[in-house]
Short mmCIF file of C-alpha atoms and ligand atoms in Angstrom, two decimals:
data_model
loop_
_atom_site.label_atom_id
_atom_site.label_comp_id
_atom_site.label_asym_id
_atom_site.label_seq_id
_atom_site.Cartn_x
_atom_site.Cartn_y
_atom_site.Cartn_z
CA MET A 1 126.05 82.45 69.61
CA ILE A 2 122.71 80.55 68.06
CA THR A 3 123.16 81.05 63.73
CA ALA A 4 120.40 81.36 62.15
CA THR A 5 120.29 79.09 58.80
CA LYS A 6 118.10 79.03 55.85
CA THR A 7 117.63 82.22 53.69
CA VAL A 8 113.95 81.96 52.42
CA GLY A 9 111.42 84.15 49.87
CA MET A 10 109.84 86.58 51.46
CA SER A 11 106.05 86.07 51.14
CA GLU A 12 106.78 82.62 52.53
CA SER A 13 107.99 83.67 55.88
CA LEU A 14 106.50 87.53 56.20
CA LEU A 15 103.48 85.90 58.45
CA PHE A 16 105.97 84.74 61.35
CA GLY A 17 108.04 87.64 60.98
CA ALA A 18 104.91 90.07 61.41
CA TRP A 19 103.74 88.43 64.36
CA LEU A 20 107.38 88.41 65.94
CA LYS A 21 107.73 92.13 65.69
CA GLN A 22 104.70 92.39 67.00
CA ARG A 23 104.83 90.30 69.86
CA ARG A 24 108.10 91.57 70.37
CA ARG A 25 106.39 94.64 70.59
CA VAL A 26 103.94 94.13 73.05
CA LEU A 27 106.92 92.74 75.40
CA ASP A 28 108.76 96.26 74.89
CA LEU A 29 112.08 94.65 73.57
CA THR A 30 114.12 95.96 71.09
CA GLN A 31 115.57 94.28 67.91
CA ALA A 32 118.75 94.21 69.89
CA GLU A 33 117.47 92.79 73.23
CA LEU A 34 115.55 90.15 71.89
CA ALA A 35 118.87 89.01 69.60
CA ARG A 36 121.05 89.02 73.51
CA GLN A 37 117.89 87.04 74.84
CA SER A 38 117.89 84.85 71.94
CA THR A 39 121.25 84.80 71.52
CA CYS A 40 122.12 85.65 67.90
CA ALA A 41 122.52 88.25 65.81
CA THR A 42 120.67 91.27 65.74
CA GLU A 43 120.40 91.38 62.02
CA SER A 44 119.27 87.76 62.37
CA ILE A 45 115.87 89.17 63.88
CA ARG A 46 115.63 92.11 61.16
CA LYS A 47 115.57 89.49 58.66
CA ILE A 48 112.92 86.88 60.39
CA GLU A 49 111.15 89.79 60.95
CA ALA A 50 111.28 90.92 57.56
CA GLY A 51 110.39 87.46 56.25
CA ALA A 52 113.73 87.02 54.96
CA LEU A 53 115.17 84.53 57.27
CA LYS A 54 113.91 81.22 58.70
CA PRO A 55 115.40 80.74 61.80
CA SER A 56 116.87 77.08 62.74
CA ARG A 57 114.94 74.95 65.60
CA GLY A 58 117.47 76.22 68.42
CA LEU A 59 117.08 79.74 67.52
CA ALA A 60 113.27 79.05 67.17
CA LEU A 61 113.27 78.10 70.83
CA HIS A 62 115.67 80.49 72.02
CA ILE A 63 112.99 82.87 70.63
CA ALA A 64 109.89 80.98 72.15
CA LEU A 65 111.61 81.12 75.59
CA ALA A 66 112.88 84.82 75.30
CA LEU A 67 109.54 85.47 74.24
CA HIS A 68 107.71 84.07 77.16
CA VAL A 69 105.93 80.95 75.18
CA PRO A 70 104.83 78.71 77.22
CA ALA A 71 106.93 75.07 77.32
CA ALA A 72 103.55 73.37 76.09
CA GLU A 73 103.29 75.58 73.21
CA HIS A 74 107.43 75.64 72.14
CA GLU A 75 106.45 72.70 68.92
CA PRO A 76 103.66 74.54 67.38
CA PHE A 77 105.65 77.58 67.90
CA VAL A 78 108.43 76.05 65.91
CA THR A 79 106.72 74.91 63.30
CA PHE A 80 104.98 78.34 62.85
CA ALA A 81 108.58 80.06 62.53
CA ARG A 82 110.07 77.32 59.87
CA SER A 83 106.90 75.97 58.18
CA SER A 84 106.87 76.62 54.31
CA GLN A 85 102.89 76.39 55.31
CA GLN A 86 102.88 79.64 57.16
CA MET A 87 98.87 80.00 57.12
CA ALA A 88 98.78 75.93 58.28
CA ALA A 89 101.39 76.23 60.89
CA ALA A 90 99.70 79.73 62.45
CA ASP A 91 96.51 78.46 62.53
CA ALA A 92 98.14 74.89 64.88
CA PHE A 93 99.98 77.40 67.11
CA ARG A 94 97.17 79.86 67.25
CA ALA A 95 94.84 77.02 68.17
CA GLN A 96 97.56 75.40 70.93
CA SER A 97 98.24 78.97 72.23
CA HIS A 98 94.78 80.61 72.03
CA GLN A 99 96.83 84.05 70.84
CA VAL A 100 96.15 85.25 67.46
CA PRO A 101 99.24 85.82 65.17
CA SER A 102 97.97 88.69 63.18
CA PRO A 103 99.92 91.75 62.81
CA THR A 104 96.35 93.52 63.49
CA SER A 105 95.45 92.22 66.86
CA THR A 106 97.21 92.45 69.78
CA PRO A 107 98.62 89.06 71.84
CA PRO A 108 98.23 88.98 75.13
CA ALA A 109 101.66 88.64 76.97
CA ALA A 110 102.18 84.89 78.74
CA SER A 111 103.38 85.53 81.83
CA LEU A 112 106.34 82.80 82.88
CA TYR A 113 104.78 83.43 86.69
CA THR A 114 101.46 82.99 87.90
CA LEU A 115 101.06 83.24 91.76
CA PRO A 116 99.33 79.93 93.65
CA ARG A 117 95.36 80.39 94.31
CA SER A 118 94.09 80.09 98.09
CA LEU A 119 91.96 77.64 98.10
CA THR A 120 89.93 79.46 101.05
CA SER A 121 87.91 82.41 100.55
CA PHE A 122 89.93 85.67 101.66
CA VAL A 123 87.70 87.95 104.10
CA GLY A 124 87.67 91.85 104.59
CA ARG A 125 91.17 93.48 104.43
CA ALA A 126 89.91 95.55 101.03
CA ARG A 127 91.27 98.42 102.54
CA GLU A 128 94.82 97.39 103.45
CA VAL A 129 94.65 95.17 99.86
CA GLN A 130 94.03 98.77 98.15
CA ALA A 131 96.85 100.32 100.31
CA VAL A 132 99.26 97.84 99.45
CA VAL A 133 98.73 97.66 95.92
CA THR A 134 98.91 101.80 95.67
CA LEU A 135 102.08 101.59 97.31
CA LEU A 136 103.52 99.13 94.78
CA ARG A 137 102.40 101.14 91.92
CA ARG A 138 104.16 103.87 92.95
CA PRO A 139 107.21 104.13 91.30
CA GLU A 140 109.98 104.99 93.37
CA VAL A 141 108.93 102.02 95.42
CA ALA A 142 110.05 98.85 95.00
CA LEU A 143 110.45 96.92 97.72
CA VAL A 144 107.15 96.76 100.71
CA THR A 145 107.67 94.47 103.69
CA LEU A 146 104.48 93.31 105.06
CA SER A 147 105.16 93.05 109.10
CA GLY A 148 103.57 91.52 111.99
CA PRO A 149 103.20 88.83 114.32
CA PRO A 150 102.32 84.92 113.14
CA GLY A 151 99.00 84.05 112.06
CA ALA A 152 97.99 88.27 111.53
CA GLY A 153 96.97 87.24 107.68
CA LYS A 154 100.42 88.72 106.20
CA THR A 155 100.46 85.57 103.60
CA ARG A 156 97.22 86.51 102.48
CA LEU A 157 97.27 89.68 102.30
CA SER A 158 100.92 89.54 100.04
CA LEU A 159 98.53 86.77 97.86
CA ALA A 160 95.53 89.07 97.89
CA ALA A 161 97.69 92.15 96.65
CA GLY A 162 99.69 90.20 94.32
CA GLN A 163 96.74 88.35 92.87
CA ARG A 164 95.38 92.72 92.15
CA LEU A 165 99.39 93.47 90.84
CA GLN A 166 100.73 90.08 88.78
CA GLY A 167 98.66 91.85 85.40
CA ASP A 168 101.03 94.93 85.65
CA PHE A 169 104.04 93.02 85.05
CA PRO A 170 104.31 91.35 81.84
CA ASP A 171 106.28 88.14 83.28
CA GLY A 172 103.59 87.78 86.24
CA ALA A 173 104.33 87.23 89.65
CA CYS A 174 106.08 84.72 91.60
CA PHE A 175 105.56 82.97 95.08
CA VAL A 176 108.80 82.51 96.96
CA PRO A 177 108.30 80.13 100.10
CA LEU A 178 110.83 80.64 102.80
CA ALA A 179 109.34 79.22 106.03
CA SER A 180 111.57 75.37 105.33
CA VAL A 181 114.79 77.70 104.38
CA GLY A 182 117.56 77.12 106.75
CA GLY A 183 119.83 79.61 106.48
CA ALA A 184 121.14 82.95 104.86
CA HIS A 185 123.43 81.29 102.68
CA MET A 186 120.26 78.99 101.04
CA LEU A 187 118.14 82.28 100.27
CA LEU A 188 119.33 82.11 96.89
CA PRO A 189 118.74 78.60 96.15
CA ALA A 190 115.49 78.99 97.40
CA ILE A 191 114.67 82.21 94.82
CA ALA A 192 115.98 80.31 92.26
CA GLN A 193 114.17 77.26 92.42
CA PRO A 194 110.83 78.66 91.74
CA LEU A 195 111.77 81.18 89.15
CA GLY A 196 113.11 77.81 87.61
CA VAL A 197 116.76 79.15 87.54
CA GLN A 198 119.77 76.58 87.07
CA GLU A 199 122.57 76.85 89.35
CA SER A 200 125.41 76.83 86.56
CA PRO A 201 128.65 75.00 88.07
CA ASN A 202 130.83 78.22 86.84
CA GLN A 203 129.29 81.40 87.87
CA PRO A 204 128.02 82.61 91.40
CA LEU A 205 124.73 81.72 91.95
CA MET A 206 124.18 85.80 92.33
CA LEU A 207 125.40 86.48 88.94
CA THR A 208 123.25 83.95 87.68
CA LEU A 209 120.25 85.43 89.20
CA GLN A 210 120.88 89.08 88.88
CA ARG A 211 121.38 88.54 84.97
CA TYR A 212 118.38 86.66 84.31
CA LEU A 213 116.29 89.07 86.55
CA ARG A 214 117.75 92.24 84.74
CA ASP A 215 115.52 92.31 82.12
CA LYS A 216 112.30 90.73 83.79
CA ARG A 217 109.31 92.76 84.71
CA LEU A 218 108.17 90.64 87.59
CA LEU A 219 106.66 90.68 90.99
CA LEU A 220 108.51 88.71 93.51
CA ILE A 221 106.60 87.72 96.85
CA LEU A 222 109.39 86.19 99.57
CA ASP A 223 107.01 84.57 102.34
CA ASN A 224 108.39 84.41 105.90
CA PHE A 225 111.93 86.21 105.45
CA GLU A 226 111.75 86.77 109.61
CA GLN A 227 115.02 83.62 110.39
CA LEU A 228 116.59 85.09 106.80
CA VAL A 229 116.92 88.94 107.87
CA ALA A 230 121.00 88.05 108.00
CA ALA A 231 120.44 87.69 104.21
CA ALA A 232 118.62 91.08 103.60
CA PRO A 233 121.94 92.28 102.47
CA LEU A 234 122.44 89.84 100.04
CA LEU A 235 118.63 90.01 99.00
CA ALA A 236 119.17 93.87 98.84
CA LYS A 237 122.09 93.45 96.53
CA LEU A 238 120.54 90.97 93.82
CA LEU A 239 117.22 93.46 93.62
CA THR A 240 120.01 96.11 92.89
CA ALA A 241 120.25 94.40 89.65
CA ALA A 242 116.92 94.09 88.69
CA ALA A 243 115.63 97.39 87.77
CA HIS A 244 112.11 95.99 86.94
CA VAL A 245 111.51 93.62 89.15
CA LYS A 246 109.03 94.68 92.46
CA THR A 247 109.16 92.81 96.01
CA LEU A 248 106.69 91.56 98.56
CA ILE A 249 107.99 90.54 101.51
CA THR A 250 106.40 89.03 104.53
CA SER A 251 108.38 88.94 108.06
CA ARG A 252 107.56 89.35 111.51
CA ALA A 253 110.46 91.79 111.23
CA VAL A 254 111.53 94.66 108.87
CA LEU A 255 114.91 93.59 106.53
CA LYS A 256 115.81 97.32 107.40
CA VAL A 257 117.41 97.88 103.73
CA TYR A 258 117.96 100.73 101.80
CA GLY A 259 114.29 101.65 99.76
CA GLU A 260 112.20 99.22 102.18
CA HIS A 261 108.64 100.03 102.69
CA GLU A 262 107.42 98.91 105.91
CA PHE A 263 103.41 97.94 106.05
CA PRO A 264 102.15 96.49 109.29
CA VAL A 265 99.28 94.47 109.53
CA GLY A 266 97.40 93.48 112.17
CA PRO A 267 95.25 90.95 113.07
CA LEU A 268 91.93 90.81 111.70
CA THR A 269 89.32 93.29 113.35
CA LEU A 270 86.97 92.39 115.79
CA PRO A 271 84.63 94.46 117.95
CA THR A 272 85.68 96.15 121.44
CA ILE A 273 84.59 93.59 124.40
CA GLY A 274 81.83 95.32 126.32
CA LEU A 275 81.00 97.81 123.36
CA LEU A 276 79.23 94.85 121.07
CA PRO A 277 77.58 96.87 118.26
CA PRO A 278 74.56 96.05 116.79
CA PRO A 279 74.07 92.16 115.71
CA GLU A 280 73.21 93.15 111.81
CA SER A 281 76.57 95.20 112.29
CA LEU A 282 78.64 92.33 113.71
CA LEU A 283 78.88 91.16 110.03
CA GLY A 284 81.61 94.38 109.24
CA TYR A 285 83.72 92.56 111.36
CA SER A 286 86.44 90.71 109.31
CA ALA A 287 87.16 88.07 112.37
CA ILE A 288 83.59 87.44 112.26
CA GLN A 289 83.12 87.17 108.75
CA LEU A 290 85.79 84.71 108.74
CA PHE A 291 84.48 82.68 111.87
CA LEU A 292 81.14 82.45 109.97
CA GLU A 293 82.36 81.44 106.78
N1 LIG B 301 91.82 87.93 104.97
C1 LIG B 301 91.31 86.42 105.06
N2 LIG B 301 90.74 85.92 104.83
C2 LIG B 301 90.70 84.72 105.05
N3 LIG B 301 91.21 83.78 106.00
C3 LIG B 301 92.14 84.80 105.96
C4 LIG B 301 92.30 85.93 105.74
N4 LIG B 301 93.65 86.07 106.69
C5 LIG B 301 94.08 84.86 107.31
N5 LIG B 301 93.72 84.01 107.40
C6 LIG B 301 93.16 82.81 107.44
O1 LIG B 301 94.37 83.07 108.70
C7 LIG B 301 95.41 82.10 109.05
C8 LIG B 301 96.73 82.81 109.33
O2 LIG B 301 97.09 84.18 107.81
P1 LIG B 301 98.37 83.81 107.38
O3 LIG B 301 97.82 84.86 105.94
O4 LIG B 301 98.94 82.81 107.36
O5 LIG B 301 99.39 84.88 108.58
P2 LIG B 301 100.72 85.10 108.99
O6 LIG B 301 101.26 84.95 107.02
O7 LIG B 301 100.64 86.64 109.25
O8 LIG B 301 101.40 84.43 109.39
C9 LIG B 301 95.64 81.50 108.06
O9 LIG B 301 94.79 80.18 107.76
C10 LIG B 301 94.87 82.46 106.36
O10 LIG B 301 94.27 81.61 105.39
MG1 LIG B 302 102.66 83.75 106.77
#
């Protein structure tokens, strides 16, 4: 357990304390929850928020991680947390992070994960994107599989739906490419990698990942699951421990796990040969739009 160091006068640390309380509430964390994630005592968080305790450097870094402060902003964050020049340190942190450390404003929750942007434009498929978004927003739906043949557009559809959904998840959305993953035993390392989770020598990776994901509010996109269908029970075991994680999968075949919702993806629409509509309406077909891009 990390211990907080120095006790300070009320006014010195109140600005950081107020900011911390605000940020914690935005992330929907209790003091006890933040303390657990920062490996310190609940009492330390309470005192820091009340401006009665200045965190040690180590504790400040743990708090930064728990609050999803991006790595590039850790130093100004630590200075803000520990400085007796609170106003100046707050300004420096604000300049770096574009977040306003004021108790009256709501800082945007910085997401831990964001999806890769496609380099080419996304054509058509508005109805399918909306349907996938609506499906995953249903409270009882946590796992959706976009199924279909190679080239049907599953990956692109998953990314388009993911872009629309990532704002729903405070920790964002993480894309896990599985196409080159050799066998079922490589599934968990392949998921750990883009999440930035390190395998620890004395703990099974399943447990490490379960513990990591337990408090995360995240959309996971697992792309190309088809050759790992044998590992579907492993995935199910991982996800049962992750109550706030939703998963969007692309796969040629469904996984057949409990709670899976299949969304079949067909090819981009084409007009029926022999019944060609007038040229001006051809743009209504997404495959033709794509061809004309
Ligand atoms: N809606 C779309 N708009 C633009 N390009 C698309 C769209 N859907 C698929 N593509 C393109 O078609 C190809 C196959 O799509 P992809 O999503 O990789 O299919 P799958 O994952 O089903 O194999 C890719 O080059 C992709 O960029
Ligand atoms: Mg694909």
